[in-house]
PDB file of C-alpha atoms in Angstrom:
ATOM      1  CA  UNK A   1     191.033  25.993 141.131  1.00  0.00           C
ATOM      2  CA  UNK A   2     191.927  24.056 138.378  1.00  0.00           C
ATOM      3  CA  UNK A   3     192.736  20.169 137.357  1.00  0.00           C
ATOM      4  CA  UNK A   4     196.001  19.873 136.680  1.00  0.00           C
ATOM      5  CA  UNK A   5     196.813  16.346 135.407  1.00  0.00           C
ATOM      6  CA  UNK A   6     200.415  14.240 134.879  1.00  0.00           C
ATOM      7  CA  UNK A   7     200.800  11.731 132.655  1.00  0.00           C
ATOM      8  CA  UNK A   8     203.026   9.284 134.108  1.00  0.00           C
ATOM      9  CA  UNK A   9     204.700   6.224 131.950  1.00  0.00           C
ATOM     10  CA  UNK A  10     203.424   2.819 132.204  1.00  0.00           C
ATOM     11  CA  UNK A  11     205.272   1.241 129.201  1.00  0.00           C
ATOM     12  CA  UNK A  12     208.632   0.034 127.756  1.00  0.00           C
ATOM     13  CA  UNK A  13     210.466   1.730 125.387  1.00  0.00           C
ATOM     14  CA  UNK A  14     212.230  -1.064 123.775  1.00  0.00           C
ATOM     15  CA  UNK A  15     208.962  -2.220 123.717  1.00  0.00           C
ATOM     16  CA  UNK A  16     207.669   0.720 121.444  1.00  0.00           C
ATOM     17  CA  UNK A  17     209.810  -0.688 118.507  1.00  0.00           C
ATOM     18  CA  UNK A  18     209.170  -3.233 115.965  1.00  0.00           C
ATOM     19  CA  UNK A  19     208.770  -6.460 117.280  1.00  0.00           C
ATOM     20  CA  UNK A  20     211.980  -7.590 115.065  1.00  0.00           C
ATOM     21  CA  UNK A  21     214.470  -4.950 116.407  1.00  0.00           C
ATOM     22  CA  UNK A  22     213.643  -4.944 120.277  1.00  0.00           C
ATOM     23  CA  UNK A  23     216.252  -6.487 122.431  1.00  0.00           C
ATOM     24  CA  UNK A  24     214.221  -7.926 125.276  1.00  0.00           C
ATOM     25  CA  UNK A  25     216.881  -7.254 127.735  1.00  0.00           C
ATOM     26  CA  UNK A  26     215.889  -3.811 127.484  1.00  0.00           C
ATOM     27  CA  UNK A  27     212.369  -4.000 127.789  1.00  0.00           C
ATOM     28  CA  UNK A  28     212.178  -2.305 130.963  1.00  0.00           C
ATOM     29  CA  UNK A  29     209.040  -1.389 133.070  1.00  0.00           C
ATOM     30  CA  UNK A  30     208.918   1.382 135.679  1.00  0.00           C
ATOM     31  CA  UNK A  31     208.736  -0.871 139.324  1.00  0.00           C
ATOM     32  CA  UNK A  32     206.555  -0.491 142.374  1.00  0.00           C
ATOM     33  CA  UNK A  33     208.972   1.775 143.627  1.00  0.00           C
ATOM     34  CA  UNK A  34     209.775   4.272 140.573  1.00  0.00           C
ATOM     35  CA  UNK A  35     205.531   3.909 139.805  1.00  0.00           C
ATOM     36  CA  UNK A  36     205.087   5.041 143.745  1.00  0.00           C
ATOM     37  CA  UNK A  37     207.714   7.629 143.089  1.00  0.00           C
ATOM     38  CA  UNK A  38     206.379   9.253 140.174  1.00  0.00           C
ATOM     39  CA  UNK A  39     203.219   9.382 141.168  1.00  0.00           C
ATOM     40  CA  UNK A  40     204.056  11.418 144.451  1.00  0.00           C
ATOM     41  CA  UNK A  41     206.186  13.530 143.165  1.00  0.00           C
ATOM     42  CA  UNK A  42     203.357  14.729 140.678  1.00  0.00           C
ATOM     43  CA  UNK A  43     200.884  15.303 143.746  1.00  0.00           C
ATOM     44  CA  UNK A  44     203.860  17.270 145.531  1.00  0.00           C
ATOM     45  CA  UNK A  45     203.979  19.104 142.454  1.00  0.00           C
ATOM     46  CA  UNK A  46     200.218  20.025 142.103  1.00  0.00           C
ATOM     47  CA  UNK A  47     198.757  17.649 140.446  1.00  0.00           C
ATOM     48  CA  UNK A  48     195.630  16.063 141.387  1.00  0.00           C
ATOM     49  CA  UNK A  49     195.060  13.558 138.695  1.00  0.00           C
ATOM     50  CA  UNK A  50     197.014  10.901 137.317  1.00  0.00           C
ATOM     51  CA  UNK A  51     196.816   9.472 133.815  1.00  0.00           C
ATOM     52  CA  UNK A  52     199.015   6.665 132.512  1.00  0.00           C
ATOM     53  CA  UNK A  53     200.435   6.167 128.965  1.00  0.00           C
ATOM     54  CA  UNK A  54     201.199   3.322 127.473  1.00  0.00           C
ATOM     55  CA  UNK A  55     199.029   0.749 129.050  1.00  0.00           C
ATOM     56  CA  UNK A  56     198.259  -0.851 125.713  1.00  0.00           C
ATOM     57  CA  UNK A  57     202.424  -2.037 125.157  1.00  0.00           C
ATOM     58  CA  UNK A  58     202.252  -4.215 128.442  1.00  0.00           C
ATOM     59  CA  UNK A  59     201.776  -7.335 128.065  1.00  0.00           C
ATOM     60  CA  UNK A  60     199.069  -9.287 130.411  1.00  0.00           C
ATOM     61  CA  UNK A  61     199.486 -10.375 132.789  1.00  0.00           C
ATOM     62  CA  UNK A  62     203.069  -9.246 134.319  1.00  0.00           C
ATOM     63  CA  UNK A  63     204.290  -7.428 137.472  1.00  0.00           C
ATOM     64  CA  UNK A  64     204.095  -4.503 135.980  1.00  0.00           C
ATOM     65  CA  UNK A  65     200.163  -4.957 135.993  1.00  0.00           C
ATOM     66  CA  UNK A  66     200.297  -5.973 139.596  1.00  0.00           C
ATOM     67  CA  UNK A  67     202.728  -3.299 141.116  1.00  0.00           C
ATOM     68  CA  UNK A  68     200.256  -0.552 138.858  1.00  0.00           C
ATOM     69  CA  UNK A  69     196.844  -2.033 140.418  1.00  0.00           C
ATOM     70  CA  UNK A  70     198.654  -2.252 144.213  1.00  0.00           C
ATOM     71  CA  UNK A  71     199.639   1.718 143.866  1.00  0.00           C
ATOM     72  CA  UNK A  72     196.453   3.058 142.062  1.00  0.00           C
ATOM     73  CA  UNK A  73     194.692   1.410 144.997  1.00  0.00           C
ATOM     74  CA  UNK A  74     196.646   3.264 147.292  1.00  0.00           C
ATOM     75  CA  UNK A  75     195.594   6.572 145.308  1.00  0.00           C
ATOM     76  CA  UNK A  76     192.433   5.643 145.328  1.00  0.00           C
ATOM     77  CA  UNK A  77     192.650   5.553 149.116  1.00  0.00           C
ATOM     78  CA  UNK A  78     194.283   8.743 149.542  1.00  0.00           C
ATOM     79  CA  UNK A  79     192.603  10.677 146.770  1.00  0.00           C
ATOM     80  CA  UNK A  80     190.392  12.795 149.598  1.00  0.00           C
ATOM     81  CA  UNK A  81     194.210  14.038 150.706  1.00  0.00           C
ATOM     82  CA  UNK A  82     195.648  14.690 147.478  1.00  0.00           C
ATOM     83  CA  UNK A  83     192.557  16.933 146.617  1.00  0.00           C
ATOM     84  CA  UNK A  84     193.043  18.590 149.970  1.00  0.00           C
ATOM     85  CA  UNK A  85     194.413  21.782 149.665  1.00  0.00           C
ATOM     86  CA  UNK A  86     198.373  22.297 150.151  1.00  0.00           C
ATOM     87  CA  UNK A  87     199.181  24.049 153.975  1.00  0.00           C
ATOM     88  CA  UNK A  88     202.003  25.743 151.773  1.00  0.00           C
ATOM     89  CA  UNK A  89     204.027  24.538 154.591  1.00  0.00           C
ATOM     90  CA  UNK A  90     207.672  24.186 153.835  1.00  0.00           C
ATOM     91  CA  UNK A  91     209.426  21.886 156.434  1.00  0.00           C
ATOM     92  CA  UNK A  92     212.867  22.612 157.354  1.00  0.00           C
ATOM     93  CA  UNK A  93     215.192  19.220 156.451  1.00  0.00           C
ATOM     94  CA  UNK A  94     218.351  18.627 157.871  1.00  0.00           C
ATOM     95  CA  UNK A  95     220.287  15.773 156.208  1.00  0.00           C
ATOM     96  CA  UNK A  96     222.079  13.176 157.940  1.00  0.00           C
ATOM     97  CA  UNK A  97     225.761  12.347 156.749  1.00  0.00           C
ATOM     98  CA  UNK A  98     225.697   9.012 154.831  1.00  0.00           C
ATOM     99  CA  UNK A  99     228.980   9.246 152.573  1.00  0.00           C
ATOM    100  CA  UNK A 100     227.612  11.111 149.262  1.00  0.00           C
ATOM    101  CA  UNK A 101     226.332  14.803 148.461  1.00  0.00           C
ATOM    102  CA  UNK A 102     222.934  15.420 148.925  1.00  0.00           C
ATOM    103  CA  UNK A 103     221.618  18.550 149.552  1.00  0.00           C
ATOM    104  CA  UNK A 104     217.515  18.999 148.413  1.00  0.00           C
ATOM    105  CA  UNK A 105     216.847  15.234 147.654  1.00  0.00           C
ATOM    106  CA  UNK A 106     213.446  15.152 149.825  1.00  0.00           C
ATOM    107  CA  UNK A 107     210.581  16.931 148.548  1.00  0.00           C
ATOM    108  CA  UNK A 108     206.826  17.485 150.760  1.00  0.00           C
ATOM    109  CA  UNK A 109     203.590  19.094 150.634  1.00  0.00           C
ATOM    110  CA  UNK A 110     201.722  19.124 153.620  1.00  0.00           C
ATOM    111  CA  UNK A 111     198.099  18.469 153.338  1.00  0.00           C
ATOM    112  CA  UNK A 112     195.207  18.603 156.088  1.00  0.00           C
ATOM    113  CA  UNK A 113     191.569  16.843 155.926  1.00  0.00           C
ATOM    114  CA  UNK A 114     188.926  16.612 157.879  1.00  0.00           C
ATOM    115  CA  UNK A 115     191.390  17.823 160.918  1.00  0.00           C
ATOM    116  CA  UNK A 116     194.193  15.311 160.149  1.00  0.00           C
ATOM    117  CA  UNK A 117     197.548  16.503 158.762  1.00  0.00           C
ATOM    118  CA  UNK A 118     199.475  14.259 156.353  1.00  0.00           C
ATOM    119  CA  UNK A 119     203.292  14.895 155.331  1.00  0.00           C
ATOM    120  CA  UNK A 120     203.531  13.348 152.022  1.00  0.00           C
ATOM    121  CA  UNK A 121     207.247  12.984 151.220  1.00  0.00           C
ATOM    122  CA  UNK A 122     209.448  11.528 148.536  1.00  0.00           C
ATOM    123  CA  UNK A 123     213.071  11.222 147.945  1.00  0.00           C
ATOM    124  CA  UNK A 124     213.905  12.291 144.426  1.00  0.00           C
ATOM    125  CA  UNK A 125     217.165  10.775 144.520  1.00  0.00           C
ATOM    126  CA  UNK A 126     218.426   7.308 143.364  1.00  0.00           C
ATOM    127  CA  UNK A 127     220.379   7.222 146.726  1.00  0.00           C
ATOM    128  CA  UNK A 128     219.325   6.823 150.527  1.00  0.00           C
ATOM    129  CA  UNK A 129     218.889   9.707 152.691  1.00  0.00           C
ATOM    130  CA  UNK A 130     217.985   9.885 156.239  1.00  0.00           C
ATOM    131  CA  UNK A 131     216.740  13.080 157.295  1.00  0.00           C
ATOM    132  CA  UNK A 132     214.934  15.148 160.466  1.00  0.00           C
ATOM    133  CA  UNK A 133     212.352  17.138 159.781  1.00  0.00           C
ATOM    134  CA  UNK A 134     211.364  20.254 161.999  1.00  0.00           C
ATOM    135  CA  UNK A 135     209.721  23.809 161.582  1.00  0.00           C
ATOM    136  CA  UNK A 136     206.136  21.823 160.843  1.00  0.00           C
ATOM    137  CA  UNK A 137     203.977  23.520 163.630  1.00  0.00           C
ATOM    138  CA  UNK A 138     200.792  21.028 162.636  1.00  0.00           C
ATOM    139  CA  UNK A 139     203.068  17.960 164.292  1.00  0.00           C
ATOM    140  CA  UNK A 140     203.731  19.642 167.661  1.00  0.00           C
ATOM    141  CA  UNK A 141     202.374  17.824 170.774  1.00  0.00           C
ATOM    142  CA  UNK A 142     202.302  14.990 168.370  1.00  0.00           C
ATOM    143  CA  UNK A 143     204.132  11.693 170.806  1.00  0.00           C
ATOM    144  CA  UNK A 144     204.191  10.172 167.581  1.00  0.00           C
ATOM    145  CA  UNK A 145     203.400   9.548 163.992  1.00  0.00           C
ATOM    146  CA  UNK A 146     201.491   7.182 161.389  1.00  0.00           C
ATOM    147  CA  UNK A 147     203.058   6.141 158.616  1.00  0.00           C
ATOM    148  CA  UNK A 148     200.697   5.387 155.689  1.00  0.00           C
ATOM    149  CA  UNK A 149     200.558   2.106 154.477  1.00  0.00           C
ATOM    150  CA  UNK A 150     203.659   1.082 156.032  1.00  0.00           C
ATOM    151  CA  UNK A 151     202.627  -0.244 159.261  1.00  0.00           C
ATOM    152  CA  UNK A 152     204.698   1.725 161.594  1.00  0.00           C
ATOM    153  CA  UNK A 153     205.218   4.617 163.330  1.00  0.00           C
ATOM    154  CA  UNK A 154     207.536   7.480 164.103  1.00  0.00           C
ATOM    155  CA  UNK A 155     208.434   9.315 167.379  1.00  0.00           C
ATOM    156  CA  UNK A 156     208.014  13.117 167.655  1.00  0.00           C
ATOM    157  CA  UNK A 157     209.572  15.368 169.854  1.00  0.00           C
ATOM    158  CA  UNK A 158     208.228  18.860 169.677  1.00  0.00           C
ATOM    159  CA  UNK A 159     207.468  18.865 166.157  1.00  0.00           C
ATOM    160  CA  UNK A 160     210.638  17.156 165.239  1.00  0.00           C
ATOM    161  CA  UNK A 161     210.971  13.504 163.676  1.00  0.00           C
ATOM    162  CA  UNK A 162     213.674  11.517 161.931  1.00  0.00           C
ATOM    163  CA  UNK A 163     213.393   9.054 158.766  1.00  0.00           C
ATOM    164  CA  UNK A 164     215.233   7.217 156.711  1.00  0.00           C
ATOM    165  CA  UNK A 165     214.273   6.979 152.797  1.00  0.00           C
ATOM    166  CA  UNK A 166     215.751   4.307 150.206  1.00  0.00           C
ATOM    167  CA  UNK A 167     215.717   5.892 146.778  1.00  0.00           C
ATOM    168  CA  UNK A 168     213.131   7.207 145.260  1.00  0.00           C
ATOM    169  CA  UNK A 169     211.448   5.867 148.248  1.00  0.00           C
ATOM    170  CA  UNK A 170     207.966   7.896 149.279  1.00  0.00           C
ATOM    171  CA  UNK A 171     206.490   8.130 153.411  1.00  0.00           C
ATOM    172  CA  UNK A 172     203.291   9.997 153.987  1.00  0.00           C
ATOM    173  CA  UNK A 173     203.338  10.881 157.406  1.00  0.00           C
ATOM    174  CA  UNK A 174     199.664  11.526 159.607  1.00  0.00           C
ATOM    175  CA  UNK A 175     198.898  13.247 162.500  1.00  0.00           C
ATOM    176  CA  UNK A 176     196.934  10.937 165.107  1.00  0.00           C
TER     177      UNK A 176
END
């Protein structure tokens, strides 16, 4: 019953140093992607607040600014979930053969508000995966199912669905 914050990166390190020793070639922000990523992999994790460090480094404006704003408004929009309570349902994942080992790349917590359950999911891996999910009792009946923020959705049979996830790549999955 208590906050329990991250403190995600939102600077450079080469960026850190003095001005006369950086090498701007490796002045490197965190992307959409790897922002998206680490964000969702600290609500998996339990947290359900977000601070980022660093914000004075970046310059303005840059991408970096924009890909921050575009996913903080998409935490914004899902804060209700993330403060949900966890199911403490564990799906089972079977991965799909793609020519590499990966055996416990995809990471979920399964949240439910106000009668909708969401599957928030996230690939912790630099590599694709594509995976089926079963064992989650909330999606039976379910013909099919939302993808947040993506624009599409995916078919259910029984409870069971298949995905495929780019690296670090994140899909919250709802419940019509």
């Amino acid at each position: 019953n208590r906050s329990v914050w991250m403190v995600l990166q939102a600077f450079a390190w080469e960026g850190l140093r003095d001005a006369k020793e950086q090498d701007s070639t490796k002045i490197l922000y965190p992307t959409y992607t790897e922002l998206r990523f680490m964000a969702y992999d600290a609500v998996i994790r339990g947290a359900n607040g977000i601070l980022y460090w660093g914000l004075e480094y970046v310059p303005w404006p840059s991408d970096f600014w924009k890909d921050l704003t575009r996913v903080t408004k998409e935490l914004s929009a899902m804060t209700p979930v993330i403060l949900s309570p966890s199911l403490r349902v564990v799906p089972d994942i079977e991965y799909s053969e793609m020519g590499f080992s990966m055996d416990a790349a995809i990471e979920t917590s399964v949240r439910n508000h106000n009668g909708r359950v969401y599957l928030i999911s996230a690939n912790k891996s630099p590599y694709p995966a594509q995976v089926t999910f079963s064992g989650l009792k909330h999606f039976v009946g379910a013909k099919e199912l939302d993808v947040f923020n993506e624009e599409r959705v995916v078919a259910v049979n029984n409870g069971v669905f298949t995905d495929s996830f780019e690296g670090f790549d994140v899909h919250i999955y709802v419940k019509k």
